Amino acid sequence: MSSEQFVRGMLYLSLTVVGVPGNTVVILAFLLLLHQENRLLPADAIILHLACANLLVVGVRCLLETLASFRLANIFGDIGCKAVIFVYRTSRSLSIWLTFVLSAYQCLSIAPPGSRWASARAFVAHYLGFVFLFLWLLNTCMSSAAILFSFDRQNNSTLTNHGINVEFCYVHFPSKLSKQANGAAQVGRDVVPMALMTLASLIILVFLYKHSQQVKGLRSSSGVSGGGSSGAEQRAAKAVVALVTLYVVLYGVDNGLWVYTLTVRKTMSSSLISDLRIFFSSLYAALSPVVIIVSNKKVNGRLRCVAQEKPVQEKATSLSTM
């Protein structure tokens, strides 16, 4: 195994080790919450869906790339390349759009009761299932090119025009126009939610700043501070802003590398640029559950309950065997 292959495998392994357990913990915490309370708030349902999409990103792409890099297993034949790249692109773009939906919903959640924005929040919450269905259909359709143009690298080593080298596979387009059209569609699919979630985050930050100024004024005049529900909304808003900031930085690098790939006339002999793209986009899927676990009190509460129940059960088991 070459040193380049080893470093590549270790990078994907690090994403797998962090991303798979992290997203699994978030999913299990919300499923436990659903079991205990028989319902999930809309924001919690969005985060649960986001964690599922991120788990697909890390589990399907990073785990399989790790196994292939260390030559433990390799499913990257023609069918494997089509399936992995299709699922990766679909779940990756779904993760992006769900981050936007989360930021938009949180932006609506800080609107004063009785306003038209509060009514819009209620409308989104009521039809959230249709929003999920629409996003799945949209991103599945826009990722269909992966099924048509992805091939095993060994069977297409001579294809050098209008292709993208992703180490074990080639994404080979029939013409320069089809490559550029597909690339532009993917960039647009990322840039639109990026711009919208950035706008939503700016609105949230402005609200938090104004609220902090109001709280300071109240404390200085009468010693009254903000309510508990307001504080909870602020913590949730800050967590969403952190997720959006993480997204904009990592996916900004990803899309910059993708645009560079589109400008190259011939398929690059090295997969370095594609590996960097996949690494930065998968890094969001791996790190976002860490942000959620640290900032979300519901996830923290369920994890503490599980951690506290385990010693109690072990103690009870030891006493029963005495």
PDB file of C-alpha atoms in Angstrom:
ATOM      1  CA  MET A   1       0.000   0.000   0.000  1.00  0.00           C
ATOM      2  CA  SER A   2       1.371   3.395  -1.008  1.00  0.00           C
ATOM      3  CA  SER A   3       1.694   6.239   1.501  1.00  0.00           C
ATOM      4  CA  GLU A   4      -0.909   8.253  -0.445  1.00  0.00           C
ATOM      5  CA  GLN A   5      -3.382   5.374  -0.229  1.00  0.00           C
ATOM      6  CA  PHE A   6      -2.685   4.990   3.498  1.00  0.00           C
ATOM      7  CA  VAL A   7      -3.248   8.707   4.221  1.00  0.00           C
ATOM      8  CA  ARG A   8      -6.431   8.604   2.142  1.00  0.00           C
ATOM      9  CA  GLY A   9      -7.695   5.609   4.084  1.00  0.00           C
ATOM     10  CA  MET A  10      -6.887   7.213   7.432  1.00  0.00           C
ATOM     11  CA  LEU A  11      -8.754  10.418   6.521  1.00  0.00           C
ATOM     12  CA  TYR A  12     -11.880   8.480   5.589  1.00  0.00           C
ATOM     13  CA  LEU A  13     -11.471   6.290   8.665  1.00  0.00           C
ATOM     14  CA  SER A  14     -11.403   9.374  10.911  1.00  0.00           C
ATOM     15  CA  LEU A  15     -14.658  10.618   9.346  1.00  0.00           C
ATOM     16  CA  THR A  16     -16.231   7.184   9.799  1.00  0.00           C
ATOM     17  CA  VAL A  17     -15.142   6.851  13.444  1.00  0.00           C
ATOM     18  CA  VAL A  18     -16.567  10.273  14.328  1.00  0.00           C
ATOM     19  CA  GLY A  19     -19.584  10.449  12.005  1.00  0.00           C
ATOM     20  CA  VAL A  20     -21.182   7.026  12.301  1.00  0.00           C
ATOM     21  CA  PRO A  21     -21.351   6.860  16.141  1.00  0.00           C
ATOM     22  CA  GLY A  22     -22.204  10.568  16.411  1.00  0.00           C
ATOM     23  CA  ASN A  23     -25.155  10.471  14.031  1.00  0.00           C
ATOM     24  CA  THR A  24     -26.294   7.129  15.458  1.00  0.00           C
ATOM     25  CA  VAL A  25     -26.360   8.616  18.976  1.00  0.00           C
ATOM     26  CA  VAL A  26     -28.446  11.586  17.788  1.00  0.00           C
ATOM     27  CA  ILE A  27     -30.893   9.285  15.994  1.00  0.00           C
ATOM     28  CA  LEU A  28     -31.260   6.985  18.994  1.00  0.00           C
ATOM     29  CA  ALA A  29     -31.741   9.934  21.361  1.00  0.00           C
ATOM     30  CA  PHE A  30     -34.630  11.320  19.319  1.00  0.00           C
ATOM     31  CA  LEU A  31     -36.155   7.870  18.815  1.00  0.00           C
ATOM     32  CA  LEU A  32     -36.058   7.425  22.596  1.00  0.00           C
ATOM     33  CA  LEU A  33     -37.696  10.843  22.970  1.00  0.00           C
ATOM     34  CA  LEU A  34     -40.364   9.808  20.467  1.00  0.00           C
ATOM     35  CA  HIS A  35     -40.980   6.586  22.399  1.00  0.00           C
ATOM     36  CA  GLN A  36     -41.289   8.421  25.715  1.00  0.00           C
ATOM     37  CA  GLU A  37     -43.429  11.364  24.579  1.00  0.00           C
ATOM     38  CA  ASN A  38     -45.163   9.824  21.516  1.00  0.00           C
ATOM     39  CA  ARG A  39     -44.354  12.907  19.446  1.00  0.00           C
ATOM     40  CA  LEU A  40     -41.532  15.081  18.188  1.00  0.00           C
ATOM     41  CA  LEU A  41     -41.513  18.837  17.841  1.00  0.00           C
ATOM     42  CA  PRO A  42     -40.982  20.008  14.237  1.00  0.00           C
ATOM     43  CA  ALA A  43     -37.423  21.200  14.923  1.00  0.00           C
ATOM     44  CA  ASP A  44     -36.600  17.833  16.523  1.00  0.00           C
ATOM     45  CA  ALA A  45     -38.068  15.978  13.519  1.00  0.00           C
ATOM     46  CA  ILE A  46     -35.891  18.059  11.171  1.00  0.00           C
ATOM     47  CA  ILE A  47     -32.757  17.331  13.216  1.00  0.00           C
ATOM     48  CA  LEU A  48     -33.623  13.605  13.277  1.00  0.00           C
ATOM     49  CA  HIS A  49     -34.031  13.623   9.504  1.00  0.00           C
ATOM     50  CA  LEU A  50     -30.773  15.561   9.141  1.00  0.00           C
ATOM     51  CA  ALA A  51     -28.911  13.012  11.268  1.00  0.00           C
ATOM     52  CA  CYS A  52     -30.287  10.169   9.105  1.00  0.00           C
ATOM     53  CA  ALA A  53     -29.069  11.919   5.932  1.00  0.00           C
ATOM     54  CA  ASN A  54     -25.651  12.569   7.493  1.00  0.00           C
ATOM     55  CA  LEU A  55     -25.402   8.926   8.576  1.00  0.00           C
ATOM     56  CA  LEU A  56     -25.993   7.894   4.956  1.00  0.00           C
ATOM     57  CA  VAL A  57     -23.262  10.287   3.791  1.00  0.00           C
ATOM     58  CA  VAL A  58     -20.671   8.965   6.237  1.00  0.00           C
ATOM     59  CA  GLY A  59     -21.788   5.338   6.325  1.00  0.00           C
ATOM     60  CA  VAL A  60     -22.161   4.807   2.591  1.00  0.00           C
ATOM     61  CA  ARG A  61     -19.296   6.884   1.208  1.00  0.00           C
ATOM     62  CA  CYS A  62     -16.653   7.193   3.923  1.00  0.00           C
ATOM     63  CA  LEU A  63     -16.959   3.672   5.337  1.00  0.00           C
ATOM     64  CA  LEU A  64     -16.818   2.012   1.911  1.00  0.00           C
ATOM     65  CA  GLU A  65     -13.940   4.259   0.811  1.00  0.00           C
ATOM     66  CA  THR A  66     -12.083   3.255   4.001  1.00  0.00           C
ATOM     67  CA  LEU A  67     -12.593  -0.456   3.347  1.00  0.00           C
ATOM     68  CA  ALA A  68     -11.507  -0.090  -0.277  1.00  0.00           C
ATOM     69  CA  SER A  69      -8.457   2.043   0.582  1.00  0.00           C
ATOM     70  CA  PHE A  70      -7.176  -0.584   3.035  1.00  0.00           C
ATOM     71  CA  ARG A  71      -8.196  -3.362   0.596  1.00  0.00           C
ATOM     72  CA  LEU A  72     -10.482  -4.978   3.154  1.00  0.00           C
ATOM     73  CA  ALA A  73     -13.439  -4.968   0.750  1.00  0.00           C
ATOM     74  CA  ASN A  74     -14.231  -3.348  -2.561  1.00  0.00           C
ATOM     75  CA  ILE A  75     -17.715  -3.045  -4.007  1.00  0.00           C
ATOM     76  CA  PHE A  76     -16.745  -0.436  -6.620  1.00  0.00           C
ATOM     77  CA  GLY A  77     -17.735  -2.297  -9.753  1.00  0.00           C
ATOM     78  CA  ASP A  78     -20.024  -0.632 -12.281  1.00  0.00           C
ATOM     79  CA  ILE A  79     -23.144  -1.272 -10.162  1.00  0.00           C
ATOM     80  CA  GLY A  80     -21.329  -0.399  -6.934  1.00  0.00           C
ATOM     81  CA  CYS A  81     -20.047   2.904  -8.350  1.00  0.00           C
ATOM     82  CA  LYS A  82     -23.507   3.867  -9.586  1.00  0.00           C
ATOM     83  CA  ALA A  83     -25.157   2.973  -6.262  1.00  0.00           C
ATOM     84  CA  VAL A  84     -22.576   4.588  -3.954  1.00  0.00           C
ATOM     85  CA  ILE A  85     -22.255   7.844  -5.897  1.00  0.00           C
ATOM     86  CA  PHE A  86     -26.041   8.122  -6.321  1.00  0.00           C
ATOM     87  CA  VAL A  87     -26.772   7.540  -2.623  1.00  0.00           C
ATOM     88  CA  TYR A  88     -23.925   9.853  -1.602  1.00  0.00           C
ATOM     89  CA  ARG A  89     -25.034  12.720  -3.826  1.00  0.00           C
ATOM     90  CA  THR A  90     -28.682  12.329  -2.808  1.00  0.00           C
ATOM     91  CA  SER A  91     -27.991  12.197   0.945  1.00  0.00           C
ATOM     92  CA  ARG A  92     -25.367  14.964   0.699  1.00  0.00           C
ATOM     93  CA  SER A  93     -27.753  17.381  -1.017  1.00  0.00           C
ATOM     94  CA  LEU A  94     -30.579  16.301   1.283  1.00  0.00           C
ATOM     95  CA  SER A  95     -28.365  17.190   4.256  1.00  0.00           C
ATOM     96  CA  ILE A  96     -27.802  20.641   2.759  1.00  0.00           C
ATOM     97  CA  TRP A  97     -31.497  21.331   2.192  1.00  0.00           C
ATOM     98  CA  LEU A  98     -32.478  20.013   5.629  1.00  0.00           C
ATOM     99  CA  THR A  99     -29.942  22.388   7.207  1.00  0.00           C
ATOM    100  CA  PHE A 100     -31.669  25.208   5.344  1.00  0.00           C
ATOM    101  CA  VAL A 101     -35.122  24.018   6.485  1.00  0.00           C
ATOM    102  CA  LEU A 102     -33.848  23.884  10.079  1.00  0.00           C
ATOM    103  CA  SER A 103     -32.415  27.410   9.898  1.00  0.00           C
ATOM    104  CA  ALA A 104     -35.572  28.767   8.232  1.00  0.00           C
ATOM    105  CA  TYR A 105     -37.844  27.123  10.814  1.00  0.00           C
ATOM    106  CA  GLN A 106     -35.714  28.428  13.679  1.00  0.00           C
ATOM    107  CA  CYS A 107     -35.857  31.879  12.112  1.00  0.00           C
ATOM    108  CA  LEU A 108     -39.661  31.644  12.055  1.00  0.00           C
ATOM    109  CA  SER A 109     -39.680  30.338  15.646  1.00  0.00           C
ATOM    110  CA  ILE A 110     -38.295  33.591  17.029  1.00  0.00           C
ATOM    111  CA  ALA A 111     -41.122  35.586  15.423  1.00  0.00           C
ATOM    112  CA  PRO A 112     -43.554  37.175  17.928  1.00  0.00           C
ATOM    113  CA  PRO A 113     -46.835  35.266  18.489  1.00  0.00           C
ATOM    114  CA  GLY A 114     -49.716  36.416  16.321  1.00  0.00           C
ATOM    115  CA  SER A 115     -47.522  37.713  13.500  1.00  0.00           C
ATOM    116  CA  ARG A 116     -47.748  36.418   9.953  1.00  0.00           C
ATOM    117  CA  TRP A 117     -44.343  34.784  10.384  1.00  0.00           C
ATOM    118  CA  ALA A 118     -45.703  32.805  13.321  1.00  0.00           C
ATOM    119  CA  SER A 119     -48.555  31.679  11.059  1.00  0.00           C
ATOM    120  CA  ALA A 120     -45.989  30.626   8.447  1.00  0.00           C
ATOM    121  CA  ARG A 121     -44.185  28.579  11.106  1.00  0.00           C
ATOM    122  CA  ALA A 122     -47.428  26.783  11.982  1.00  0.00           C
ATOM    123  CA  PHE A 123     -48.045  26.116   8.275  1.00  0.00           C
ATOM    124  CA  VAL A 124     -44.558  24.613   7.810  1.00  0.00           C
ATOM    125  CA  ALA A 125     -44.954  22.492  10.945  1.00  0.00           C
ATOM    126  CA  HIS A 126     -48.310  21.144   9.742  1.00  0.00           C
ATOM    127  CA  TYR A 127     -47.002  20.151   6.317  1.00  0.00           C
ATOM    128  CA  LEU A 128     -43.490  19.105   7.390  1.00  0.00           C
ATOM    129  CA  GLY A 129     -44.002  15.571   6.071  1.00  0.00           C
ATOM    130  CA  PHE A 130     -44.731  16.945   2.597  1.00  0.00           C
ATOM    131  CA  VAL A 131     -41.596  19.121   2.849  1.00  0.00           C
ATOM    132  CA  PHE A 132     -39.510  15.993   3.542  1.00  0.00           C
ATOM    133  CA  LEU A 133     -41.148  14.135   0.645  1.00  0.00           C
ATOM    134  CA  PHE A 134     -40.543  17.043  -1.751  1.00  0.00           C
ATOM    135  CA  LEU A 135     -36.877  17.270  -0.755  1.00  0.00           C
ATOM    136  CA  TRP A 136     -36.376  13.533  -1.267  1.00  0.00           C
ATOM    137  CA  LEU A 137     -37.971  13.665  -4.718  1.00  0.00           C
ATOM    138  CA  LEU A 138     -36.059  16.805  -5.725  1.00  0.00           C
ATOM    139  CA  ASN A 139     -32.634  15.540  -4.681  1.00  0.00           C
ATOM    140  CA  THR A 140     -33.225  12.025  -5.983  1.00  0.00           C
ATOM    141  CA  CYS A 141     -34.100  13.373  -9.425  1.00  0.00           C
ATOM    142  CA  MET A 142     -31.150  15.765  -9.472  1.00  0.00           C
ATOM    143  CA  SER A 143     -28.747  12.932  -8.563  1.00  0.00           C
ATOM    144  CA  SER A 144     -29.939  10.595 -11.331  1.00  0.00           C
ATOM    145  CA  ALA A 145     -26.933  11.503 -13.506  1.00  0.00           C
ATOM    146  CA  ALA A 146     -24.782   9.406 -11.169  1.00  0.00           C
ATOM    147  CA  ILE A 147     -26.654   6.280 -12.299  1.00  0.00           C
ATOM    148  CA  LEU A 148     -26.158   7.113 -15.974  1.00  0.00           C
ATOM    149  CA  PHE A 149     -22.529   8.248 -15.993  1.00  0.00           C
ATOM    150  CA  SER A 150     -20.711   6.387 -13.174  1.00  0.00           C
ATOM    151  CA  PHE A 151     -18.481   3.446 -14.102  1.00  0.00           C
ATOM    152  CA  ASP A 152     -15.815   1.199 -12.650  1.00  0.00           C
ATOM    153  CA  ARG A 153     -12.404   2.810 -13.113  1.00  0.00           C
ATOM    154  CA  GLN A 154     -10.729  -0.429 -14.229  1.00  0.00           C
ATOM    155  CA  ASN A 155     -13.102  -0.763 -17.171  1.00  0.00           C
ATOM    156  CA  ASN A 156     -12.738   2.890 -18.195  1.00  0.00           C
ATOM    157  CA  SER A 157      -9.096   3.737 -17.602  1.00  0.00           C
ATOM    158  CA  THR A 158      -8.771   5.160 -21.127  1.00  0.00           C
ATOM    159  CA  LEU A 159     -11.658   7.612 -20.822  1.00  0.00           C
ATOM    160  CA  THR A 160      -9.887  10.943 -20.373  1.00  0.00           C
ATOM    161  CA  ASN A 161     -12.325  13.502 -21.803  1.00  0.00           C
ATOM    162  CA  HIS A 162     -15.323  14.965 -19.966  1.00  0.00           C
ATOM    163  CA  GLY A 163     -14.790  12.736 -16.933  1.00  0.00           C
ATOM    164  CA  ILE A 164     -14.149  13.037 -13.196  1.00  0.00           C
ATOM    165  CA  ASN A 165     -11.709  10.754 -11.410  1.00  0.00           C
ATOM    166  CA  VAL A 166     -12.968   9.638  -7.976  1.00  0.00           C
ATOM    167  CA  GLU A 167     -10.234   7.043  -7.324  1.00  0.00           C
ATOM    168  CA  PHE A 168     -12.195   3.789  -7.640  1.00  0.00           C
ATOM    169  CA  CYS A 169     -14.734   5.105 -10.157  1.00  0.00           C
ATOM    170  CA  TYR A 170     -15.036   7.417 -13.132  1.00  0.00           C
ATOM    171  CA  VAL A 171     -17.964   9.764 -13.662  1.00  0.00           C
ATOM    172  CA  HIS A 172     -17.801   9.971 -17.451  1.00  0.00           C
ATOM    173  CA  PHE A 173     -20.055  12.442 -19.285  1.00  0.00           C
ATOM    174  CA  PRO A 174     -20.755  11.983 -23.005  1.00  0.00           C
ATOM    175  CA  SER A 175     -19.939  15.603 -23.874  1.00  0.00           C
ATOM    176  CA  LYS A 176     -18.479  18.795 -22.491  1.00  0.00           C
ATOM    177  CA  LEU A 177     -21.939  20.382 -22.480  1.00  0.00           C
ATOM    178  CA  SER A 178     -23.467  17.577 -20.406  1.00  0.00           C
ATOM    179  CA  LYS A 179     -20.595  17.804 -17.911  1.00  0.00           C
ATOM    180  CA  GLN A 180     -20.969  21.557 -17.519  1.00  0.00           C
ATOM    181  CA  ALA A 181     -24.779  21.384 -17.339  1.00  0.00           C
ATOM    182  CA  ASN A 182     -24.672  18.702 -14.655  1.00  0.00           C
ATOM    183  CA  GLY A 183     -21.995  20.612 -12.738  1.00  0.00           C
ATOM    184  CA  ALA A 184     -23.943  23.872 -12.921  1.00  0.00           C
ATOM    185  CA  ALA A 185     -27.085  22.108 -11.667  1.00  0.00           C
ATOM    186  CA  GLN A 186     -25.194  20.720  -8.674  1.00  0.00           C
ATOM    187  CA  VAL A 187     -23.643  24.091  -7.861  1.00  0.00           C
ATOM    188  CA  GLY A 188     -27.060  25.749  -8.078  1.00  0.00           C
ATOM    189  CA  ARG A 189     -28.564  23.060  -5.865  1.00  0.00           C
ATOM    190  CA  ASP A 190     -25.964  23.933  -3.203  1.00  0.00           C
ATOM    191  CA  VAL A 191     -25.776  27.709  -3.628  1.00  0.00           C
ATOM    192  CA  VAL A 192     -29.538  28.345  -3.376  1.00  0.00           C
ATOM    193  CA  PRO A 193     -29.984  26.802   0.112  1.00  0.00           C
ATOM    194  CA  MET A 194     -26.603  28.235   1.146  1.00  0.00           C
ATOM    195  CA  ALA A 195     -27.751  31.782   0.352  1.00  0.00           C
ATOM    196  CA  LEU A 196     -31.139  31.250   1.993  1.00  0.00           C
ATOM    197  CA  MET A 197     -29.761  29.708   5.183  1.00  0.00           C
ATOM    198  CA  THR A 198     -27.144  32.452   5.432  1.00  0.00           C
ATOM    199  CA  LEU A 199     -29.927  35.031   5.228  1.00  0.00           C
ATOM    200  CA  ALA A 200     -31.929  33.171   7.888  1.00  0.00           C
ATOM    201  CA  SER A 201     -28.859  33.014  10.146  1.00  0.00           C
ATOM    202  CA  LEU A 202     -28.232  36.743   9.745  1.00  0.00           C
ATOM    203  CA  ILE A 203     -31.841  37.424  10.774  1.00  0.00           C
ATOM    204  CA  ILE A 204     -31.366  35.177  13.818  1.00  0.00           C
ATOM    205  CA  LEU A 205     -28.136  36.959  14.776  1.00  0.00           C
ATOM    206  CA  VAL A 206     -29.805  40.373  14.472  1.00  0.00           C
ATOM    207  CA  PHE A 207     -32.668  39.165  16.667  1.00  0.00           C
ATOM    208  CA  LEU A 208     -30.258  37.753  19.273  1.00  0.00           C
ATOM    209  CA  TYR A 209     -28.326  41.021  19.337  1.00  0.00           C
ATOM    210  CA  LYS A 210     -31.467  43.123  19.785  1.00  0.00           C
ATOM    211  CA  HIS A 211     -32.781  40.748  22.440  1.00  0.00           C
ATOM    212  CA  SER A 212     -29.508  40.908  24.380  1.00  0.00           C
ATOM    213  CA  GLN A 213     -29.652  44.706  24.287  1.00  0.00           C
ATOM    214  CA  GLN A 214     -33.226  44.643  25.582  1.00  0.00           C
ATOM    215  CA  VAL A 215     -32.289  42.246  28.382  1.00  0.00           C
ATOM    216  CA  LYS A 216     -29.399  44.488  29.407  1.00  0.00           C
ATOM    217  CA  GLY A 217     -31.761  47.461  29.505  1.00  0.00           C
ATOM    218  CA  LEU A 218     -34.282  45.584  31.652  1.00  0.00           C
ATOM    219  CA  ARG A 219     -31.604  44.369  34.045  1.00  0.00           C
ATOM    220  CA  SER A 220     -30.152  47.822  34.481  1.00  0.00           C
ATOM    221  CA  SER A 221     -33.560  49.396  35.113  1.00  0.00           C
ATOM    222  CA  SER A 222     -35.551  46.807  37.073  1.00  0.00           C
ATOM    223  CA  GLY A 223     -33.411  43.682  37.398  1.00  0.00           C
ATOM    224  CA  VAL A 224     -35.786  41.587  35.243  1.00  0.00           C
ATOM    225  CA  SER A 225     -34.238  39.023  32.907  1.00  0.00           C
ATOM    226  CA  GLY A 226     -35.604  37.016  29.981  1.00  0.00           C
ATOM    227  CA  GLY A 227     -37.953  34.070  30.472  1.00  0.00           C
ATOM    228  CA  GLY A 228     -37.021  30.422  30.329  1.00  0.00           C
ATOM    229  CA  SER A 229     -38.750  29.752  27.014  1.00  0.00           C
ATOM    230  CA  SER A 230     -36.982  32.724  25.458  1.00  0.00           C
ATOM    231  CA  GLY A 231     -33.663  31.401  26.729  1.00  0.00           C
ATOM    232  CA  ALA A 232     -34.383  27.968  25.240  1.00  0.00           C
ATOM    233  CA  GLU A 233     -35.200  29.548  21.884  1.00  0.00           C
ATOM    234  CA  GLN A 234     -31.957  31.526  21.996  1.00  0.00           C
ATOM    235  CA  ARG A 235     -29.908  28.402  22.713  1.00  0.00           C
ATOM    236  CA  ALA A 236     -31.589  26.592  19.821  1.00  0.00           C
ATOM    237  CA  ALA A 237     -31.029  29.579  17.545  1.00  0.00           C
ATOM    238  CA  LYS A 238     -27.321  29.726  18.445  1.00  0.00           C
ATOM    239  CA  ALA A 239     -26.961  25.998  17.724  1.00  0.00           C
ATOM    240  CA  VAL A 240     -28.572  26.460  14.306  1.00  0.00           C
ATOM    241  CA  VAL A 241     -26.265  29.392  13.518  1.00  0.00           C
ATOM    242  CA  ALA A 242     -23.289  27.200  14.470  1.00  0.00           C
ATOM    243  CA  LEU A 243     -24.499  24.449  12.111  1.00  0.00           C
ATOM    244  CA  VAL A 244     -25.034  26.922   9.278  1.00  0.00           C
ATOM    245  CA  THR A 245     -21.581  28.477   9.800  1.00  0.00           C
ATOM    246  CA  LEU A 246     -20.020  25.006   9.722  1.00  0.00           C
ATOM    247  CA  TYR A 247     -21.945  24.231   6.543  1.00  0.00           C
ATOM    248  CA  VAL A 248     -21.031  27.455   4.727  1.00  0.00           C
ATOM    249  CA  VAL A 249     -17.315  27.044   5.443  1.00  0.00           C
ATOM    250  CA  LEU A 250     -17.027  23.355   4.552  1.00  0.00           C
ATOM    251  CA  TYR A 251     -19.391  23.291   1.585  1.00  0.00           C
ATOM    252  CA  GLY A 252     -17.917  26.555   0.330  1.00  0.00           C
ATOM    253  CA  VAL A 253     -14.566  24.777  -0.018  1.00  0.00           C
ATOM    254  CA  ASP A 254     -16.319  21.753  -1.530  1.00  0.00           C
ATOM    255  CA  ASN A 255     -18.064  23.818  -4.209  1.00  0.00           C
ATOM    256  CA  GLY A 256     -14.913  25.795  -4.965  1.00  0.00           C
ATOM    257  CA  LEU A 257     -13.064  22.538  -5.688  1.00  0.00           C
ATOM    258  CA  TRP A 258     -16.044  21.285  -7.722  1.00  0.00           C
ATOM    259  CA  VAL A 259     -15.986  24.397  -9.939  1.00  0.00           C
ATOM    260  CA  TYR A 260     -12.247  23.884 -10.455  1.00  0.00           C
ATOM    261  CA  THR A 261     -12.915  20.273 -11.486  1.00  0.00           C
ATOM    262  CA  LEU A 262     -15.407  21.464 -14.111  1.00  0.00           C
ATOM    263  CA  THR A 263     -12.822  23.791 -15.673  1.00  0.00           C
ATOM    264  CA  VAL A 264     -10.308  20.988 -16.302  1.00  0.00           C
ATOM    265  CA  ARG A 265     -10.492  19.818 -19.908  1.00  0.00           C
ATOM    266  CA  LYS A 266      -9.341  16.258 -19.355  1.00  0.00           C
ATOM    267  CA  THR A 267      -9.905  13.822 -16.523  1.00  0.00           C
ATOM    268  CA  MET A 268      -7.189  14.268 -13.915  1.00  0.00           C
ATOM    269  CA  SER A 269      -4.902  11.290 -13.417  1.00  0.00           C
ATOM    270  CA  SER A 270      -5.036  11.820  -9.654  1.00  0.00           C
ATOM    271  CA  SER A 271      -8.198  11.750  -7.526  1.00  0.00           C
ATOM    272  CA  LEU A 272      -6.750  14.276  -5.039  1.00  0.00           C
ATOM    273  CA  ILE A 273      -9.211  17.079  -5.852  1.00  0.00           C
ATOM    274  CA  SER A 274     -12.208  14.725  -5.730  1.00  0.00           C
ATOM    275  CA  ASP A 275     -10.960  13.247  -2.443  1.00  0.00           C
ATOM    276  CA  LEU A 276     -10.649  16.734  -0.939  1.00  0.00           C
ATOM    277  CA  ARG A 277     -14.189  17.579  -2.108  1.00  0.00           C
ATOM    278  CA  ILE A 278     -15.637  14.428  -0.575  1.00  0.00           C
ATOM    279  CA  PHE A 279     -13.616  14.948   2.611  1.00  0.00           C
ATOM    280  CA  PHE A 280     -14.849  18.511   3.213  1.00  0.00           C
ATOM    281  CA  SER A 281     -18.484  17.719   2.403  1.00  0.00           C
ATOM    282  CA  SER A 282     -18.387  14.576   4.566  1.00  0.00           C
ATOM    283  CA  LEU A 283     -16.691  16.544   7.357  1.00  0.00           C
ATOM    284  CA  TYR A 284     -19.953  18.443   7.866  1.00  0.00           C
ATOM    285  CA  ALA A 285     -21.851  15.156   8.154  1.00  0.00           C
ATOM    286  CA  ALA A 286     -19.296  13.940  10.701  1.00  0.00           C
ATOM    287  CA  LEU A 287     -19.051  17.114  12.828  1.00  0.00           C
ATOM    288  CA  SER A 288     -22.678  18.291  12.828  1.00  0.00           C
ATOM    289  CA  PRO A 289     -23.797  15.583  15.329  1.00  0.00           C
ATOM    290  CA  VAL A 290     -21.065  16.824  17.697  1.00  0.00           C
ATOM    291  CA  VAL A 291     -22.607  20.311  17.560  1.00  0.00           C
ATOM    292  CA  ILE A 292     -26.074  18.826  18.087  1.00  0.00           C
ATOM    293  CA  ILE A 293     -24.992  16.667  21.045  1.00  0.00           C
ATOM    294  CA  VAL A 294     -23.226  19.583  22.748  1.00  0.00           C
ATOM    295  CA  SER A 295     -25.961  22.189  22.171  1.00  0.00           C
ATOM    296  CA  ASN A 296     -29.238  20.238  22.216  1.00  0.00           C
ATOM    297  CA  LYS A 297     -30.563  19.748  25.759  1.00  0.00           C
ATOM    298  CA  LYS A 298     -32.977  16.988  24.724  1.00  0.00           C
ATOM    299  CA  VAL A 299     -30.162  14.893  23.288  1.00  0.00           C
ATOM    300  CA  ASN A 300     -28.008  15.673  26.351  1.00  0.00           C
ATOM    301  CA  GLY A 301     -30.833  14.718  28.686  1.00  0.00           C
ATOM    302  CA  ARG A 302     -31.459  11.354  27.012  1.00  0.00           C
ATOM    303  CA  LEU A 303     -27.736  10.532  26.994  1.00  0.00           C
ATOM    304  CA  ARG A 304     -27.438  11.396  30.695  1.00  0.00           C
ATOM    305  CA  CYS A 305     -30.443   9.219  31.509  1.00  0.00           C
ATOM    306  CA  VAL A 306     -28.922   6.272  29.654  1.00  0.00           C
ATOM    307  CA  ALA A 307     -25.537   6.862  31.319  1.00  0.00           C
ATOM    308  CA  GLN A 308     -27.140   7.021  34.779  1.00  0.00           C
ATOM    309  CA  GLU A 309     -29.353   3.970  34.240  1.00  0.00           C
ATOM    310  CA  LYS A 310     -26.430   1.758  33.259  1.00  0.00           C
ATOM    311  CA  PRO A 311     -24.568   1.961  36.635  1.00  0.00           C
ATOM    312  CA  VAL A 312     -27.860   1.468  38.472  1.00  0.00           C
ATOM    313  CA  GLN A 313     -28.635  -1.651  36.465  1.00  0.00           C
ATOM    314  CA  GLU A 314     -25.113  -3.004  36.982  1.00  0.00           C
ATOM    315  CA  LYS A 315     -25.398  -2.364  40.719  1.00  0.00           C
ATOM    316  CA  ALA A 316     -28.766  -4.091  40.883  1.00  0.00           C
ATOM    317  CA  THR A 317     -27.377  -7.065  38.957  1.00  0.00           C
ATOM    318  CA  SER A 318     -24.391  -7.357  41.295  1.00  0.00           C
ATOM    319  CA  LEU A 319     -26.638  -7.235  44.379  1.00  0.00           C
ATOM    320  CA  SER A 320     -28.948  -9.903  42.987  1.00  0.00           C
ATOM    321  CA  THR A 321     -26.037 -12.268  42.465  1.00  0.00           C
ATOM    322  CA  MET A 322     -24.762 -11.875  46.045  1.00  0.00           C
TER     323      MET A 322
END
